[in-house]
Each structure stands twice: as C-alpha cells, then as structure tokens.
Tab-separated table of C-alpha atoms in Angstrom:
chain	number	residue	atom	x	y	z
S	1	UNK	CA	4.415	13.778	-25.587
S	2	UNK	CA	3.036	10.611	-23.532
S	3	UNK	CA	3.384	10.256	-19.913
S	4	UNK	CA	2.618	8.289	-16.768
S	5	UNK	CA	0.660	10.930	-14.506
S	6	UNK	CA	-0.189	10.437	-11.133
S	7	UNK	CA	-3.619	12.739	-11.151
S	8	UNK	CA	-4.864	12.258	-7.728
S	9	UNK	CA	-4.404	10.643	-4.427
S	10	UNK	CA	-5.849	7.010	-4.121
S	11	UNK	CA	-6.349	6.854	-8.312
S	12	UNK	CA	-4.242	4.792	-10.344
S	13	UNK	CA	-2.518	6.740	-12.826
S	14	UNK	CA	-2.977	7.766	-16.377
S	15	UNK	CA	-1.196	7.273	-19.930
S	16	UNK	CA	-1.906	10.711	-21.330
S	17	UNK	CA	-0.451	13.495	-23.696
S	18	UNK	CA	1.700	16.192	-21.473
S	19	UNK	CA	3.619	19.227	-23.042
S	20	UNK	CA	7.261	18.321	-23.864
S	21	UNK	CA	9.254	20.257	-21.050
S	22	UNK	CA	11.861	22.827	-21.689
S	23	UNK	CA	14.987	22.836	-19.640
S	24	UNK	CA	15.402	25.827	-17.547
S	25	UNK	CA	18.779	27.527	-16.189
S	26	UNK	CA	21.248	24.797	-15.185
S	27	UNK	CA	19.081	22.210	-16.634
S	28	UNK	CA	19.164	19.608	-19.694
S	29	UNK	CA	16.582	17.763	-21.833
S	30	UNK	CA	16.599	14.384	-21.637
S	31	UNK	CA	15.522	11.843	-24.119
S	32	UNK	CA	14.307	9.076	-21.506
S	33	UNK	CA	15.548	5.259	-22.658
S	34	UNK	CA	14.210	3.729	-19.554
S	35	UNK	CA	12.297	4.485	-16.282
S	36	UNK	CA	12.077	2.063	-13.517
S	37	UNK	CA	8.396	1.318	-11.883
S	38	UNK	CA	9.370	1.319	-8.570
S	39	UNK	CA	6.948	0.314	-5.529
S	40	UNK	CA	6.991	3.555	-4.040
S	41	UNK	CA	5.336	5.048	-6.562
S	42	UNK	CA	2.432	2.708	-5.705
S	43	UNK	CA	2.903	4.062	-2.255
S	44	UNK	CA	2.663	7.426	-4.159
S	45	UNK	CA	-1.022	6.819	-5.558
S	46	UNK	CA	-2.464	4.349	-3.479
S	47	UNK	CA	-1.093	4.778	0.214
S	48	UNK	CA	-0.390	8.639	0.613
S	49	UNK	CA	-3.013	11.413	1.019
S	50	UNK	CA	-2.575	15.054	1.418
S	51	UNK	CA	-1.204	16.744	4.270
S	52	UNK	CA	0.495	13.149	5.033
S	53	UNK	CA	4.112	13.335	5.719
S	54	UNK	CA	5.751	12.333	2.578
S	55	UNK	CA	3.061	12.859	0.163
S	56	UNK	CA	3.610	15.130	-3.011
S	57	UNK	CA	0.817	17.200	-4.368
S	58	UNK	CA	-0.624	15.819	-7.580
S	59	UNK	CA	-0.709	16.131	-10.780
S	60	UNK	CA	2.759	15.081	-11.978
S	61	UNK	CA	4.760	12.693	-14.053
S	62	UNK	CA	5.976	9.221	-12.405
S	63	UNK	CA	9.342	7.899	-12.824
S	64	UNK	CA	12.223	8.288	-10.249
S	65	UNK	CA	14.532	5.833	-11.751
S	66	UNK	CA	15.812	7.319	-14.662
S	67	UNK	CA	17.989	6.950	-17.370
S	68	UNK	CA	18.327	8.540	-21.308
S	69	UNK	CA	20.327	10.754	-23.612
S	70	UNK	CA	21.052	14.323	-23.532
S	71	UNK	CA	18.778	16.022	-26.351
S	72	UNK	CA	19.682	19.733	-25.206
S	73	UNK	CA	21.093	22.279	-22.558
S	74	UNK	CA	19.782	24.438	-20.683
S	75	UNK	CA	21.008	28.110	-19.972
S	76	UNK	CA	24.462	28.128	-18.340
S	77	UNK	CA	25.025	24.503	-18.780
S	78	UNK	CA	28.797	23.415	-19.707
S	79	UNK	CA	29.364	21.652	-22.812
S	80	UNK	CA	31.210	19.229	-20.618
S	81	UNK	CA	27.624	17.571	-20.653
S	82	UNK	CA	27.730	16.057	-24.567
S	83	UNK	CA	24.219	16.565	-26.509
S	84	UNK	CA	23.842	12.827	-27.169
S	85	UNK	CA	25.714	10.940	-24.711
S	86	UNK	CA	23.766	8.597	-22.197
S	87	UNK	CA	23.730	9.331	-18.583
S	88	UNK	CA	22.373	8.291	-15.199
S	89	UNK	CA	19.795	10.697	-13.526
S	90	UNK	CA	20.424	11.123	-9.797
S	91	UNK	CA	16.784	11.755	-8.292
S	92	UNK	CA	16.369	13.811	-5.389
S	93	UNK	CA	16.498	17.708	-5.862
S	94	UNK	CA	17.292	19.850	-2.666
S	95	UNK	CA	17.653	23.438	-2.486
S	96	UNK	CA	21.461	23.354	-3.625
S	97	UNK	CA	22.329	25.533	-0.802
S	98	UNK	CA	22.414	23.944	2.543
S	99	UNK	CA	25.641	21.949	3.680
S	100	UNK	CA	23.895	18.692	2.835
S	101	UNK	CA	23.500	19.558	-0.751
S	102	UNK	CA	26.735	20.983	-0.748
S	103	UNK	CA	28.227	17.213	-0.051
S	104	UNK	CA	26.066	16.117	-2.928
S	105	UNK	CA	23.249	14.488	-0.261
S	106	UNK	CA	20.362	16.411	-1.752
S	107	UNK	CA	18.352	13.173	-0.474
S	108	UNK	CA	18.690	14.981	3.201
S	109	UNK	CA	18.625	18.211	2.389
S	110	UNK	CA	17.941	21.007	5.554
S	111	UNK	CA	15.673	22.730	3.781
S	112	UNK	CA	13.594	19.853	2.298
S	113	UNK	CA	10.415	21.345	4.320
S	114	UNK	CA	10.273	24.163	2.040
S	115	UNK	CA	11.073	22.625	-1.437
S	116	UNK	CA	8.333	22.368	-3.747
S	117	UNK	CA	8.948	18.544	-4.607
S	118	UNK	CA	11.150	15.741	-3.212
S	119	UNK	CA	12.879	14.465	-6.092
S	120	UNK	CA	12.152	13.805	-9.787
S	121	UNK	CA	8.892	11.462	-10.197
S	122	UNK	CA	8.505	12.868	-6.297
S	123	UNK	CA	6.416	15.878	-6.731
S	124	UNK	CA	8.439	17.130	-10.270
S	125	UNK	CA	7.781	15.717	-13.485
S	126	UNK	CA	9.883	12.519	-13.490
S	127	UNK	CA	10.951	10.111	-16.468
S	128	UNK	CA	7.797	7.983	-16.999
S	129	UNK	CA	7.688	9.962	-20.494
S	130	UNK	CA	9.471	10.468	-23.677
S	131	UNK	CA	11.541	13.543	-22.451
S	132	UNK	CA	12.272	14.668	-19.098
S	133	UNK	CA	14.511	17.592	-17.465
S	134	UNK	CA	17.226	17.103	-15.034
S	135	UNK	CA	19.637	19.156	-13.306
S	136	UNK	CA	22.681	19.104	-15.141
S	137	UNK	CA	24.861	18.168	-12.113
S	138	UNK	CA	22.874	15.127	-11.454
S	139	UNK	CA	23.632	13.317	-14.212
S	140	UNK	CA	26.046	10.358	-14.073
S	141	UNK	CA	28.048	8.900	-17.645
S	142	UNK	CA	27.105	5.924	-18.444
S	143	UNK	CA	29.672	5.724	-21.547
S	144	UNK	CA	28.630	2.560	-23.422
S	145	UNK	CA	26.788	1.031	-20.748
S	146	UNK	CA	22.918	0.179	-21.471
S	147	UNK	CA	20.753	2.856	-20.011
S	148	UNK	CA	17.628	0.899	-20.540
S	149	UNK	CA	19.123	-1.567	-17.758
S	150	UNK	CA	21.029	1.137	-16.052
S	151	UNK	CA	17.945	3.051	-15.009
S	152	UNK	CA	16.802	1.306	-11.995
S	153	UNK	CA	20.246	1.566	-10.400
S	154	UNK	CA	18.882	5.339	-9.685
S	155	UNK	CA	16.809	4.124	-6.494
S	156	UNK	CA	17.284	0.183	-6.568
S	157	UNK	CA	20.997	0.562	-6.856
S	158	UNK	CA	21.924	3.359	-4.786
S	159	UNK	CA	19.371	2.748	-1.841
S	160	UNK	CA	21.000	-0.428	-0.771
S	161	UNK	CA	24.650	0.834	-1.997
S	162	UNK	CA	24.339	3.658	0.327
S	163	UNK	CA	23.001	1.746	3.460
S	164	UNK	CA	25.377	-1.036	2.687
S	165	UNK	CA	28.349	1.360	2.682
S	166	UNK	CA	27.825	2.741	5.691
S	167	UNK	CA	27.173	-0.636	7.362
S	168	UNK	CA	30.620	-2.215	6.055
S	169	UNK	CA	32.427	-1.912	9.613
S	170	UNK	CA	30.019	-4.093	11.010
S	171	UNK	CA	30.814	-6.727	8.441
S	172	UNK	CA	34.834	-6.332	8.581
S	173	UNK	CA	36.723	-9.161	9.662
S	174	UNK	CA	36.107	-13.076	9.471
S	175	UNK	CA	33.046	-14.740	10.277
S	176	UNK	CA	30.563	-11.843	9.599
S	177	UNK	CA	26.864	-12.521	8.515
S	178	UNK	CA	24.516	-9.889	6.846
S	179	UNK	CA	21.089	-10.695	6.492
S	180	UNK	CA	18.931	-9.261	3.615
S	181	UNK	CA	15.108	-9.600	4.026
S	182	UNK	CA	12.882	-9.061	0.817
S	183	UNK	CA	14.760	-10.259	-2.979
S	184	UNK	CA	12.795	-7.666	-4.988
S	185	UNK	CA	14.412	-4.885	-7.332
S	186	UNK	CA	16.323	-3.643	-4.430
S	187	UNK	CA	17.123	-6.930	-2.522
S	188	UNK	CA	18.594	-8.736	-5.125
S	189	UNK	CA	20.987	-5.977	-6.020
S	190	UNK	CA	21.495	-5.502	-2.183
S	191	UNK	CA	23.211	-9.305	-2.435
S	192	UNK	CA	24.984	-8.721	-4.791
S	193	UNK	CA	26.625	-5.514	-3.668
S	194	UNK	CA	27.330	-7.204	-0.324
S	195	UNK	CA	28.900	-10.027	-2.202
S	196	UNK	CA	31.205	-7.713	-4.182
S	197	UNK	CA	31.983	-5.401	-1.101
S	198	UNK	CA	32.135	-7.641	1.981
S	199	UNK	CA	33.637	-10.792	2.728
S	200	UNK	CA	30.592	-11.509	4.989
S	201	UNK	CA	28.184	-14.370	4.286
S	202	UNK	CA	25.147	-13.129	2.988
S	203	UNK	CA	21.979	-14.824	4.307
S	204	UNK	CA	18.898	-13.957	2.192
S	205	UNK	CA	14.785	-14.787	2.892
S	206	UNK	CA	11.968	-14.428	1.109
S	207	UNK	CA	8.523	-15.967	0.383
S	208	UNK	CA	9.106	-16.401	-3.264
S	209	UNK	CA	11.090	-19.711	-3.897
S	210	UNK	CA	11.893	-18.269	-7.530
S	211	UNK	CA	13.348	-15.040	-5.583
S	212	UNK	CA	15.656	-17.471	-3.307
S	213	UNK	CA	17.009	-19.202	-6.552
S	214	UNK	CA	18.122	-16.103	-7.901
S	215	UNK	CA	19.867	-14.928	-4.820
S	216	UNK	CA	21.527	-18.296	-4.524
S	217	UNK	CA	23.179	-17.761	-8.052
S	218	UNK	CA	24.376	-14.617	-6.467
S	219	UNK	CA	26.172	-16.478	-3.536
S	220	UNK	CA	23.712	-15.944	-1.077
S	221	UNK	CA	22.644	-18.567	1.515
S	222	UNK	CA	18.982	-18.969	1.532
S	223	UNK	CA	16.247	-19.492	3.999
S	224	UNK	CA	12.858	-19.736	3.233
S	225	UNK	CA	9.872	-17.246	5.154
S	226	UNK	CA	7.750	-19.352	7.823
S	227	UNK	CA	7.398	-20.206	11.352
S	228	UNK	CA	11.157	-21.653	11.756
S	229	UNK	CA	12.813	-18.726	9.661
S	230	UNK	CA	14.577	-16.887	12.784
S	231	UNK	CA	15.645	-20.232	14.278
S	232	UNK	CA	16.973	-21.306	11.167
S	233	UNK	CA	18.686	-18.022	10.160
S	234	UNK	CA	20.256	-17.988	13.953
S	235	UNK	CA	21.477	-22.134	13.178
S	236	UNK	CA	23.529	-20.606	10.148
S	237	UNK	CA	25.391	-18.235	12.504
S	238	UNK	CA	26.082	-20.551	15.228
S	239	UNK	CA	23.553	-19.247	17.299
S	240	UNK	CA	25.168	-15.646	17.640
S	241	UNK	CA	23.061	-14.021	14.974
S	242	UNK	CA	23.925	-11.620	12.155
S	243	UNK	CA	26.004	-8.616	12.282
S	244	UNK	CA	24.197	-6.720	10.053
S	245	UNK	CA	20.436	-6.859	8.300
S	246	UNK	CA	18.879	-4.982	5.558
S	247	UNK	CA	15.102	-5.175	5.522
S	248	UNK	CA	13.849	-4.393	1.832
S	249	UNK	CA	10.240	-4.815	3.044
S	250	UNK	CA	9.730	-2.905	6.250
S	251	UNK	CA	6.706	-4.506	7.264
S	252	UNK	CA	5.932	-5.291	11.106
S	253	UNK	CA	6.738	-8.933	10.565
S	254	UNK	CA	9.709	-8.868	8.418
S	255	UNK	CA	11.167	-6.356	10.989
S	256	UNK	CA	10.540	-8.627	14.103
S	257	UNK	CA	12.340	-11.199	12.035
S	258	UNK	CA	15.577	-9.134	11.637
S	259	UNK	CA	15.284	-7.744	14.838
S	260	UNK	CA	15.008	-11.127	16.424
S	261	UNK	CA	17.956	-12.484	14.393
S	262	UNK	CA	20.372	-9.627	15.515
S	263	UNK	CA	23.923	-10.169	17.093
S	264	UNK	CA	25.263	-8.063	19.858
S	265	UNK	CA	26.505	-4.938	18.278
S	266	UNK	CA	25.177	-5.427	15.073
S	267	UNK	CA	23.178	-2.799	12.988
S	268	UNK	CA	19.846	-3.224	11.566
S	269	UNK	CA	18.649	-1.035	8.512
S	270	UNK	CA	15.108	-0.684	7.584
S	271	UNK	CA	15.239	0.279	3.861
S	272	UNK	CA	11.331	-1.185	2.850
S	273	UNK	CA	8.716	1.777	3.537
S	274	UNK	CA	5.639	-0.713	4.227
S	275	UNK	CA	5.167	1.124	7.383
S	276	UNK	CA	6.207	-1.338	10.179
S	277	UNK	CA	6.855	-0.600	13.439
S	278	UNK	CA	9.241	-2.023	16.254
S	279	UNK	CA	9.100	-2.044	20.157
S	280	UNK	CA	12.190	-1.543	21.795
S	281	UNK	CA	13.341	-1.852	25.069
S	282	UNK	CA	16.522	-2.801	27.108
S	283	UNK	CA	15.667	-6.364	27.691
S	284	UNK	CA	14.723	-7.145	23.970
S	285	UNK	CA	17.301	-5.525	22.030
S	286	UNK	CA	20.987	-7.321	22.002
S	287	UNK	CA	23.466	-5.239	23.802
S	288	UNK	CA	24.282	-2.164	22.016
S	289	UNK	CA	22.627	-3.108	18.689
S	290	UNK	CA	20.756	-0.527	16.705
S	291	UNK	CA	18.252	0.171	14.185
S	292	UNK	CA	18.452	2.837	12.057
S	293	UNK	CA	16.343	3.839	8.405
S	294	UNK	CA	17.754	5.117	4.969
S	295	UNK	CA	16.579	7.335	2.305
S	296	UNK	CA	18.462	6.760	-1.534
S	297	UNK	CA	22.092	8.172	-1.155
S	298	UNK	CA	24.154	10.858	-2.318
S	299	UNK	CA	25.083	11.937	-5.555
S	300	UNK	CA	28.651	10.153	-4.813
S	301	UNK	CA	27.193	7.080	-3.976
S	302	UNK	CA	25.548	6.914	-7.037
S	303	UNK	CA	28.510	7.367	-9.407
S	304	UNK	CA	30.282	4.507	-7.222
S	305	UNK	CA	27.011	2.273	-8.314
S	306	UNK	CA	27.743	2.876	-12.004
S	307	UNK	CA	31.120	2.213	-11.264
S	308	UNK	CA	29.960	-1.312	-10.167
S	309	UNK	CA	27.460	-1.692	-12.819
S	310	UNK	CA	30.514	-1.029	-15.590
S	311	UNK	CA	32.470	-3.460	-13.812
S	312	UNK	CA	29.952	-6.564	-13.873
S	313	UNK	CA	29.430	-6.210	-10.285
S	314	UNK	CA	26.132	-5.620	-9.832
S	315	UNK	CA	23.211	-6.752	-12.883
S	316	UNK	CA	19.750	-5.516	-12.528
S	317	UNK	CA	17.508	-7.856	-13.750
S	318	UNK	CA	14.604	-6.397	-15.822
S	319	UNK	CA	11.450	-6.613	-17.903
S	320	UNK	CA	10.937	-4.286	-20.433
S	321	UNK	CA	7.545	-2.482	-21.130
S	322	UNK	CA	6.602	-0.108	-24.108
S	323	UNK	CA	5.440	3.205	-23.228
S	324	UNK	CA	1.998	1.887	-24.562
S	325	UNK	CA	2.178	-0.972	-21.976
S	326	UNK	CA	3.608	1.219	-19.043
S	327	UNK	CA	-0.261	1.147	-16.947
S	328	UNK	CA	0.438	-2.669	-17.320
S	329	UNK	CA	3.739	-2.719	-15.943
S	330	UNK	CA	2.637	-1.269	-12.423
S	331	UNK	CA	-0.865	-3.340	-12.602
S	332	UNK	CA	1.439	-6.646	-12.708
S	333	UNK	CA	3.891	-4.775	-10.184
S	334	UNK	CA	0.768	-4.290	-7.686
S	335	UNK	CA	-0.064	-8.126	-8.396
S	336	UNK	CA	3.035	-9.065	-7.304
S	337	UNK	CA	4.179	-10.955	-10.994
S	338	UNK	CA	7.400	-8.691	-11.701
S	339	UNK	CA	10.696	-10.120	-10.616
S	340	UNK	CA	13.068	-7.865	-10.621
S	341	UNK	CA	12.450	-4.448	-12.304
S	342	UNK	CA	9.618	-3.034	-14.870
S	343	UNK	CA	11.253	-0.711	-16.932
S	344	UNK	CA	9.285	1.491	-18.992
S	345	UNK	CA	11.081	2.010	-22.818
S	346	UNK	CA	9.265	5.128	-24.272
S	347	UNK	CA	10.316	4.206	-27.915
S	348	UNK	CA	10.876	7.697	-28.900
S	349	UNK	CA	11.430	8.430	-32.687
C-alpha cells in the first residue's frame, strides 16, 4: 500500500510502498478515509533530532489525525466494533495498565518513558496510508457523520476541547473574556468550542486577515497582530485583561502577548509547540494567575468532541488531497498556504 513515511531526522517525508499491516490482538484494521496533516508532523521531520525529548525514532508512517472504516477485526475484538462502520481514532497509546491509561488518558501514561512510541503517527505507524491498525478501544463511532471531515478532530478538535474544558471555571459568570492566539486548524475550532461551551466574549488574534474574518463568522471579536495588539485586547476588556488565554502558536512573542493580556486570577494555556519561553517573577505576573500547557486529551474528551461535531457545534475547515498529492499537502502546510486542515484521502478501491 502507499504511505507517507518519515524516513530520517531533518528529511522531508517520502511517498512510498509499504506492507499492509495486520491487526494484532485487541486491534482492528482500519481502511483510512482521511488523515489530517498537522504542524506537529513538520516538527517530527524538521525540528526533532535523535535523543531529543519528544523525538520519535524513524521510520514510521505519519498521520495522527485519522478516521476510516473498519476492514477487519483482530483476535479478541468484540463484534460490538462493526466491520464497515466509520470511526474516529484516538491517537495516543499508553501502556494500558497505569492509572492514567485506566481512566482513558493515555496521553499522560505514567509509563510513557518505557513505551516504544507515543501514538499512531508518532513513533507507531499512523494513518497517512491506505490502511492502519488501531487498538479497538480507541475507536469512537461516527455513525453517519463524514469521516473525511471528522479526521482532524482527533487532534485539532481534541486538544482545544481538553484545555478549554479544564479552563471553564475561569469563564463561568458574566463579563468574562477568553483570548485565542493563532487561528489555524486548532485555533479556529477552539473559537467554536469556546462559543458553544461558555458565555465569554471570545477575542481572537492572528497575523492573517482571512483567518480573522473566518473567526468573526464564528462569533469572535478580532484584533490584528501588531504593535498595538495588547493595548487593543486590554481595551476590549475594559482594561482588566482576559480571564483565560489559549496560545495555539507557542512562540516566545505570542506567549508574551498572552501573558501581557491576563487578568488577575486568570489561566493561560500554552497549546502550540513552537518552543517559546516566558520569564516569571512575582511582580511581572498578575496576582494568582497561572500558566500551564496541555497535550491532547482523553478518550472521554474525544467522545464529547464527536458529540459536538454531530450536533453541528464545531465545523472543521478542510482542504482535501489525494494520496498522490500528500507530499504537496505537507509542502503547502510548511509554506503557510493551508487555511484550516489539509486532509489526505487515500482513495482505496
């Protein structure tokens, strides 16, 4: 079968032929409907180096945002998983035995350091292929929902949902403000989730005018990135600052922007992995506000993301690419030419 393979650190992936996988005990073989191309994939092959924290040893098939149809059941899989039905894939794979895995939070597996991989598409073969294998308990049924459009929800929906759900106590009550920095695949869905789950005024900012216009259609108040950005954001809050901020970029300048906009007692969530840093001191932080990071979410979270998708509360914006054009999708993603999410459809016959 054809697949997009990360061959070596620092090298652009290849589109090549690899063996069709066979599902092991507790796994299913999934015929891939769609696989999202994520900026994290670019970090895998452009940024990380052997031995670096987070680096995953090549080679492996990329693709950690996946949906498709069950083709076959591996040994021991219940027939409650229906052959031919469409499912969304929960990507993180933990040890399956620790407390965090038992509660469905494989992403925070207590034994992650001893695991040979982090997730499908991150150390283990992912879904940027015609077929993939998946642990059966990591499948969320899509019913009649479009699995191609749903594929990015496995990360671009799950990650913002998880961090927003944790932050909702800071947004309860009248007159609350939430700030979203970066309106790519995750940021735009983040705006939609905030609008659906909270009554807060959502302020969104980005360098791209078209991204700002799309956020406005989702109900956000927008501010163009620039020298007066912080001043304009604080003015929208009456000078008090925002109660919650979500930085979907994670670069030093965007972290600085969010930190400068925080109200006392607020929560600042760094979601993007651009490697930015922030200097903390008693006098530079608003009192009792704090900064945290997040990494995907739980299986339970993803079930709830799918519920929101089926209800029409979140609408991923996708651009479809055939498997033959998969590498072009990554080239355009690197060049900043993709709005929303590029989704590769393998065109299996």
